[in-house]
């Protein structure tokens, strides 16, 4: 059984007390505890996590990393690997609140394109169907627990606020409700057991993902996985399942970056052309000067020869 040092304890305590931490924040904690950078000492960082998880496995916990599917950021947190009745005793939520939360999750994962539901749809969830005790086909009256029947609208609103505060859910920019980072950390096995389709690239549940444009094709890929997969210009942008062309939406920032890159390329091309033109002009100037000098030298030599010839002729005349 591995023995953890105070440094390992400090890392676990930071996650337990502060909740899931963004990768950069957790790396800062690691640097403060060990004095080593996870960026340059990746192996050491992984060894710390492996040793911690060997110890946490005895109590069925795990220090896990996940990616928030809405913003693409990586988070680290400590999660419970077992969802039994005993573990439910440790939660502050009541049975109707847990059923309400599960109903919200089921609605969210049905539409990967949106990856969220409206607040109105969440508040209108009826818990009568969550007991699994109704049998209308046999004409038996539904046996709905009083706690479910009496779960009022105000209780739903308060539960939503608590779930968002505890980061099980989150409010989206457009006002909808999505999954929180703690749900992405804790519900990995739940997504798998409930047949939530996985991303074709990273194999994680595609809660918020882009769908293939071809009808009846079930391939879905996270936006950040798409950007990584199709980041190279020469890579063919097609669906890995059916081969249909995958149209990537270009954001305003990406369009501006492409325009800037195109301007840089054009500027380099123009500069290269100007440099080449200047070089040719200088060469032509040197060649022209050489030709002029040659002509002048030849003319000068010819004049000198004529003068010498005239002197010789005059001398010959005098001798005669």
Coordinates of C-alpha atoms in Angstrom, one line a residue:
X1 CA 0.0 0.0 0.0
X2 CA 1.7 3.3 -1.1
X3 CA 2.2 5.9 1.6
X4 CA 1.3 9.4 0.7
X5 CA 3.4 12.4 1.7
X6 CA 2.2 15.8 2.9
X7 CA 2.5 17.0 -0.7
X8 CA 0.0 14.4 -2.0
X9 CA -2.3 15.2 0.9
X10 CA -2.1 18.9 0.0
X11 CA -3.1 18.3 -3.6
X12 CA -6.1 16.2 -2.6
X13 CA -7.1 18.7 0.0
X14 CA -7.0 21.5 -2.5
X15 CA -9.5 19.7 -4.7
X16 CA -11.8 18.7 -1.9
X17 CA -11.9 22.1 -0.3
X18 CA -12.1 24.2 -3.5
X19 CA -13.9 21.9 -5.8
X20 CA -12.9 21.0 -9.4
X21 CA -10.0 23.2 -10.5
X22 CA -9.1 24.4 -14.0
X23 CA -5.9 22.8 -15.3
X24 CA -3.9 26.0 -15.0
X25 CA -5.0 26.5 -11.4
X26 CA -4.3 22.9 -10.4
X27 CA -0.8 23.2 -12.0
X28 CA -0.2 26.3 -9.9
X29 CA -1.1 24.3 -6.8
X30 CA 1.2 21.5 -7.9
X31 CA 4.1 24.0 -8.4
X32 CA 3.5 25.6 -5.0
X33 CA 3.6 22.2 -3.3
X34 CA 6.4 20.5 -5.2
X35 CA 8.3 23.4 -6.7
X36 CA 8.2 21.6 -10.1
X37 CA 6.4 22.7 -13.2
X38 CA 4.0 20.1 -14.6
X39 CA 4.7 21.4 -18.1
X40 CA 8.4 20.5 -17.9
X41 CA 8.0 17.6 -15.5
X42 CA 5.0 15.8 -17.0
X43 CA 6.2 12.4 -15.8
X44 CA 6.6 13.6 -12.2
X45 CA 3.1 15.1 -12.4
X46 CA 1.6 11.8 -13.7
X47 CA 3.5 9.8 -11.0
X48 CA 1.9 12.0 -8.3
X49 CA -1.6 11.4 -9.7
X50 CA -1.0 7.7 -10.1
X51 CA 0.2 7.4 -6.5
X52 CA -2.8 9.4 -5.2
X53 CA -5.3 7.2 -7.1
X54 CA -3.7 4.0 -5.8
X55 CA -4.5 5.2 -2.3
X56 CA -7.9 6.7 -3.1
X57 CA -9.0 3.4 -4.8
X58 CA -9.3 1.8 -1.3
X59 CA -12.2 4.1 -0.5
X60 CA -13.5 4.0 -4.1
X61 CA -12.6 7.6 -5.0
X62 CA -10.5 8.9 -7.9
X63 CA -8.6 12.0 -8.8
X64 CA -9.8 12.6 -12.4
X65 CA -9.3 15.0 -15.2
X66 CA -12.1 15.9 -17.7
X67 CA -12.8 18.5 -20.3
X68 CA -15.7 20.9 -20.1
X69 CA -17.5 20.4 -23.3
X70 CA -18.8 23.9 -23.5
X71 CA -15.5 25.8 -23.3
X72 CA -13.0 23.1 -24.0
X73 CA -11.0 23.7 -20.7
X74 CA -9.6 20.8 -18.7
X75 CA -10.5 20.4 -15.0
X76 CA -9.3 18.2 -12.2
X77 CA -11.4 16.9 -9.3
X78 CA -12.0 14.1 -6.8
X79 CA -15.0 11.9 -7.7
X80 CA -16.8 9.0 -6.2
X81 CA -16.7 5.9 -8.3
X82 CA -19.7 4.1 -6.7
X83 CA -23.3 5.4 -6.8
X84 CA -24.9 3.2 -4.2
X85 CA -27.5 3.9 -1.5
X86 CA -24.8 4.3 1.1
X87 CA -23.0 7.0 -0.9
X88 CA -26.3 8.9 -1.4
X89 CA -26.4 9.4 2.4
X90 CA -23.4 11.8 2.0
X91 CA -25.3 14.2 -0.3
X92 CA -27.2 17.2 0.8
X93 CA -29.9 16.7 -1.8
X94 CA -33.2 14.9 -1.2
X95 CA -34.6 12.1 -3.3
X96 CA -36.9 14.4 -5.3
X97 CA -34.1 16.8 -5.9
X98 CA -31.9 14.0 -7.2
X99 CA -34.7 12.7 -9.5
X100 CA -35.2 16.3 -10.7
X101 CA -31.5 16.5 -11.5
X102 CA -31.5 13.2 -13.4
X103 CA -34.5 14.3 -15.5
X104 CA -32.6 17.5 -16.5
X105 CA -29.6 15.4 -17.5
X106 CA -31.7 13.1 -19.6
X107 CA -33.2 16.0 -21.5
X108 CA -29.9 17.7 -22.1
X109 CA -28.2 14.7 -23.6
X110 CA -31.0 14.1 -26.1
X111 CA -29.9 17.1 -28.2
X112 CA -26.1 17.2 -28.6
X113 CA -26.3 20.2 -30.9
X114 CA -27.8 22.3 -28.2
X115 CA -26.3 20.5 -25.2
X116 CA -28.7 22.4 -23.0
X117 CA -32.4 23.0 -22.2
X118 CA -34.4 26.1 -21.4
X119 CA -35.1 27.1 -17.8
X120 CA -38.9 26.8 -18.5
X121 CA -38.5 23.2 -19.8
X122 CA -36.5 22.3 -16.6
X123 CA -39.1 23.8 -14.3
X124 CA -41.9 22.0 -16.2
X125 CA -40.4 18.6 -15.5
X126 CA -42.9 16.3 -13.9
X127 CA -41.5 13.8 -11.4
X128 CA -44.5 11.5 -11.5
X129 CA -42.8 9.5 -14.3
X130 CA -39.5 9.2 -12.4
X131 CA -40.7 6.6 -9.9
X132 CA -41.1 3.7 -12.3
X133 CA -44.2 2.6 -10.4
X134 CA -46.9 3.7 -12.8
X135 CA -48.7 1.0 -14.7
X136 CA -51.4 2.6 -16.7
X137 CA -51.7 -0.4 -19.1
X138 CA -53.0 -2.5 -16.2
X139 CA -55.3 0.2 -15.0
X140 CA -53.5 0.5 -11.7
X141 CA -53.4 4.0 -10.1
X142 CA -49.9 5.6 -10.0
X143 CA -48.2 5.2 -6.7
X144 CA -46.3 8.5 -6.6
X145 CA -44.5 9.3 -3.3
X146 CA -45.8 12.3 -1.6
X147 CA -42.4 13.9 -1.7
X148 CA -42.6 13.8 -5.5
X149 CA -46.2 15.1 -5.7
X150 CA -45.4 17.9 -3.4
X151 CA -42.3 19.0 -5.1
X152 CA -43.4 22.6 -5.9
X153 CA -42.3 25.1 -8.5
X154 CA -40.4 27.2 -5.8
X155 CA -38.6 24.0 -4.7
X156 CA -37.5 23.4 -8.3
X157 CA -36.2 26.9 -8.6
X158 CA -34.2 26.6 -5.4
X159 CA -32.9 23.2 -6.5
X160 CA -31.7 24.7 -9.8
X161 CA -29.9 27.5 -8.0
X162 CA -28.2 25.0 -5.6
X163 CA -27.2 22.7 -8.5
X164 CA -25.7 25.6 -10.4
X165 CA -23.9 26.9 -7.3
X166 CA -22.4 23.4 -6.6
X167 CA -21.4 23.2 -10.3
X168 CA -23.6 20.2 -11.1
X169 CA -25.3 22.4 -13.6
X170 CA -24.5 25.7 -15.3
X171 CA -26.2 28.7 -16.8
X172 CA -25.4 29.1 -20.5
X173 CA -24.8 32.6 -22.0
X174 CA -28.2 32.4 -23.8
X175 CA -29.9 31.7 -20.6
X176 CA -30.3 27.9 -21.0
X177 CA -29.2 25.3 -18.5
X178 CA -26.3 23.0 -19.3
X179 CA -24.2 20.4 -17.4
X180 CA -21.6 21.7 -14.9
X181 CA -18.0 20.6 -14.6
X182 CA -18.8 18.2 -11.7
X183 CA -21.3 16.4 -13.9
X184 CA -18.7 15.8 -16.6
X185 CA -16.3 14.6 -13.9
X186 CA -18.7 12.3 -12.1
X187 CA -21.0 11.0 -14.8
X188 CA -18.6 9.3 -17.1
X189 CA -19.9 5.8 -16.3
X190 CA -23.5 7.0 -16.3
X191 CA -23.1 8.4 -19.8
X192 CA -21.7 5.0 -21.0
X193 CA -24.4 2.9 -19.2
X194 CA -27.2 5.1 -20.7
X195 CA -25.8 4.8 -24.2
X196 CA -25.0 8.4 -24.7
X197 CA -23.2 8.5 -28.1
X198 CA -19.5 9.1 -27.8
X199 CA -17.3 11.6 -29.7
X200 CA -15.7 9.9 -32.7
X201 CA -12.3 11.5 -31.8
X202 CA -11.8 11.4 -28.0
X203 CA -14.4 8.6 -27.2
X204 CA -15.9 10.7 -24.4
X205 CA -19.7 11.2 -24.3
X206 CA -20.8 13.8 -26.8
X207 CA -23.1 15.8 -24.6
X208 CA -22.3 19.0 -26.4
X209 CA -21.0 18.1 -29.9
X210 CA -21.3 18.8 -33.6
X211 CA -23.4 16.2 -35.6
X212 CA -22.7 14.9 -39.1
X213 CA -24.8 16.8 -41.6
X214 CA -25.8 13.6 -43.4
X215 CA -29.2 12.2 -42.3
X216 CA -29.2 9.0 -40.4
X217 CA -25.4 9.3 -39.6
X218 CA -24.9 9.1 -35.9
X219 CA -21.3 10.5 -35.8
X220 CA -20.8 13.4 -33.4
X221 CA -17.6 15.2 -32.6
X222 CA -16.8 17.9 -30.0
X223 CA -16.0 21.3 -31.4
X224 CA -12.5 21.3 -29.8
X225 CA -11.9 17.8 -31.2
X226 CA -13.0 19.1 -34.7
X227 CA -10.6 22.0 -34.5
X228 CA -7.8 19.6 -33.5
X229 CA -8.7 17.0 -36.1
X230 CA -9.0 19.5 -39.0
X231 CA -6.4 22.0 -37.9
X232 CA -4.1 21.1 -40.8
X233 CA -5.1 22.7 -44.1
X234 CA -4.3 19.5 -46.1
X235 CA -6.4 17.2 -44.0
X236 CA -9.6 16.2 -45.8
X237 CA -12.6 17.6 -43.9
X238 CA -15.0 14.7 -44.1
X239 CA -17.1 12.7 -41.7
X240 CA -15.0 9.7 -40.4
X241 CA -18.1 7.6 -40.4
X242 CA -19.8 8.2 -43.8
X243 CA -17.3 10.4 -45.7
X244 CA -19.7 13.3 -46.1
X245 CA -18.0 16.7 -46.3
X246 CA -17.9 18.3 -42.9
X247 CA -18.7 22.0 -43.0
X248 CA -17.0 23.9 -40.2
X249 CA -18.5 27.2 -39.1
X250 CA -15.9 29.9 -39.2
X251 CA -16.1 32.3 -36.3
X252 CA -15.5 36.1 -36.6
X253 CA -12.1 35.7 -34.8
X254 CA -11.0 32.9 -37.0
X255 CA -12.1 34.9 -40.1
X256 CA -10.0 37.9 -38.9
X257 CA -7.1 35.6 -38.2
X258 CA -7.3 34.1 -41.7
X259 CA -7.5 37.7 -43.2
X260 CA -4.5 38.7 -41.2
X261 CA -2.5 35.6 -42.4
X262 CA -3.5 36.3 -46.0
X263 CA -2.4 39.9 -45.7
X264 CA 1.0 38.8 -44.2
X265 CA 1.4 36.3 -47.1
X266 CA 0.5 39.0 -49.7
X267 CA 2.9 41.5 -48.0
X268 CA 5.7 38.9 -48.0
X269 CA 5.0 38.2 -51.7
X270 CA 5.0 41.9 -52.6
X271 CA 8.2 42.5 -50.6
X272 CA 9.9 39.5 -52.4
X273 CA 8.8 40.9 -55.8
X274 CA 10.2 44.4 -54.9
X275 CA 13.4 42.9 -53.7
X276 CA 13.8 40.9 -56.9
X277 CA 13.0 43.9 -59.0
X278 CA 15.5 46.0 -57.1
X279 CA 18.2 43.3 -57.6
X280 CA 17.4 43.1 -61.3
X281 CA 17.6 46.9 -61.6
X282 CA 21.0 47.0 -59.9
X283 CA 22.2 44.3 -62.2
X284 CA 21.0 46.1 -65.3
X285 CA 22.6 49.3 -64.0
X286 CA 25.9 47.6 -63.5
X287 CA 25.8 46.0 -66.9
X288 CA 24.9 49.3 -68.5
X289 CA 27.8 51.0 -66.8
X290 CA 30.1 48.3 -67.9
X291 CA 29.0 48.6 -71.5
X292 CA 29.5 52.4 -71.4
X293 CA 32.9 52.1 -69.8
X294 CA 33.9 49.6 -72.5
X295 CA 32.7 51.9 -75.2
X296 CA 34.5 54.9 -73.8
X297 CA 37.7 52.9 -73.3
X298 CA 37.5 51.6 -76.8
X299 CA 36.9 55.1 -78.2
X300 CA 39.8 56.5 -76.2
X301 CA 42.1 53.7 -77.4
X302 CA 41.0 54.4 -81.0
X303 CA 41.7 58.1 -80.7
X304 CA 45.1 57.4 -79.3
X305 CA 45.9 55.1 -82.2
X306 CA 44.8 57.8 -84.7
X307 CA 47.0 60.4 -83.0
X308 CA 50.0 58.0 -83.1
X309 CA 49.2 57.3 -86.8
X310 CA 49.1 61.0 -87.6
X311 CA 52.4 61.6 -85.8
X312 CA 54.0 58.8 -87.6
X313 CA 52.7 60.1 -90.9
X314 CA 53.9 63.6 -90.3
X315 CA 57.3 62.2 -89.2
X316 CA 57.5 60.2 -92.4
X317 CA 56.7 63.3 -94.4
X318 CA 59.5 65.3 -92.8
X319 CA 62.0 62.6 -93.4
X320 CA 61.1 62.5 -96.9

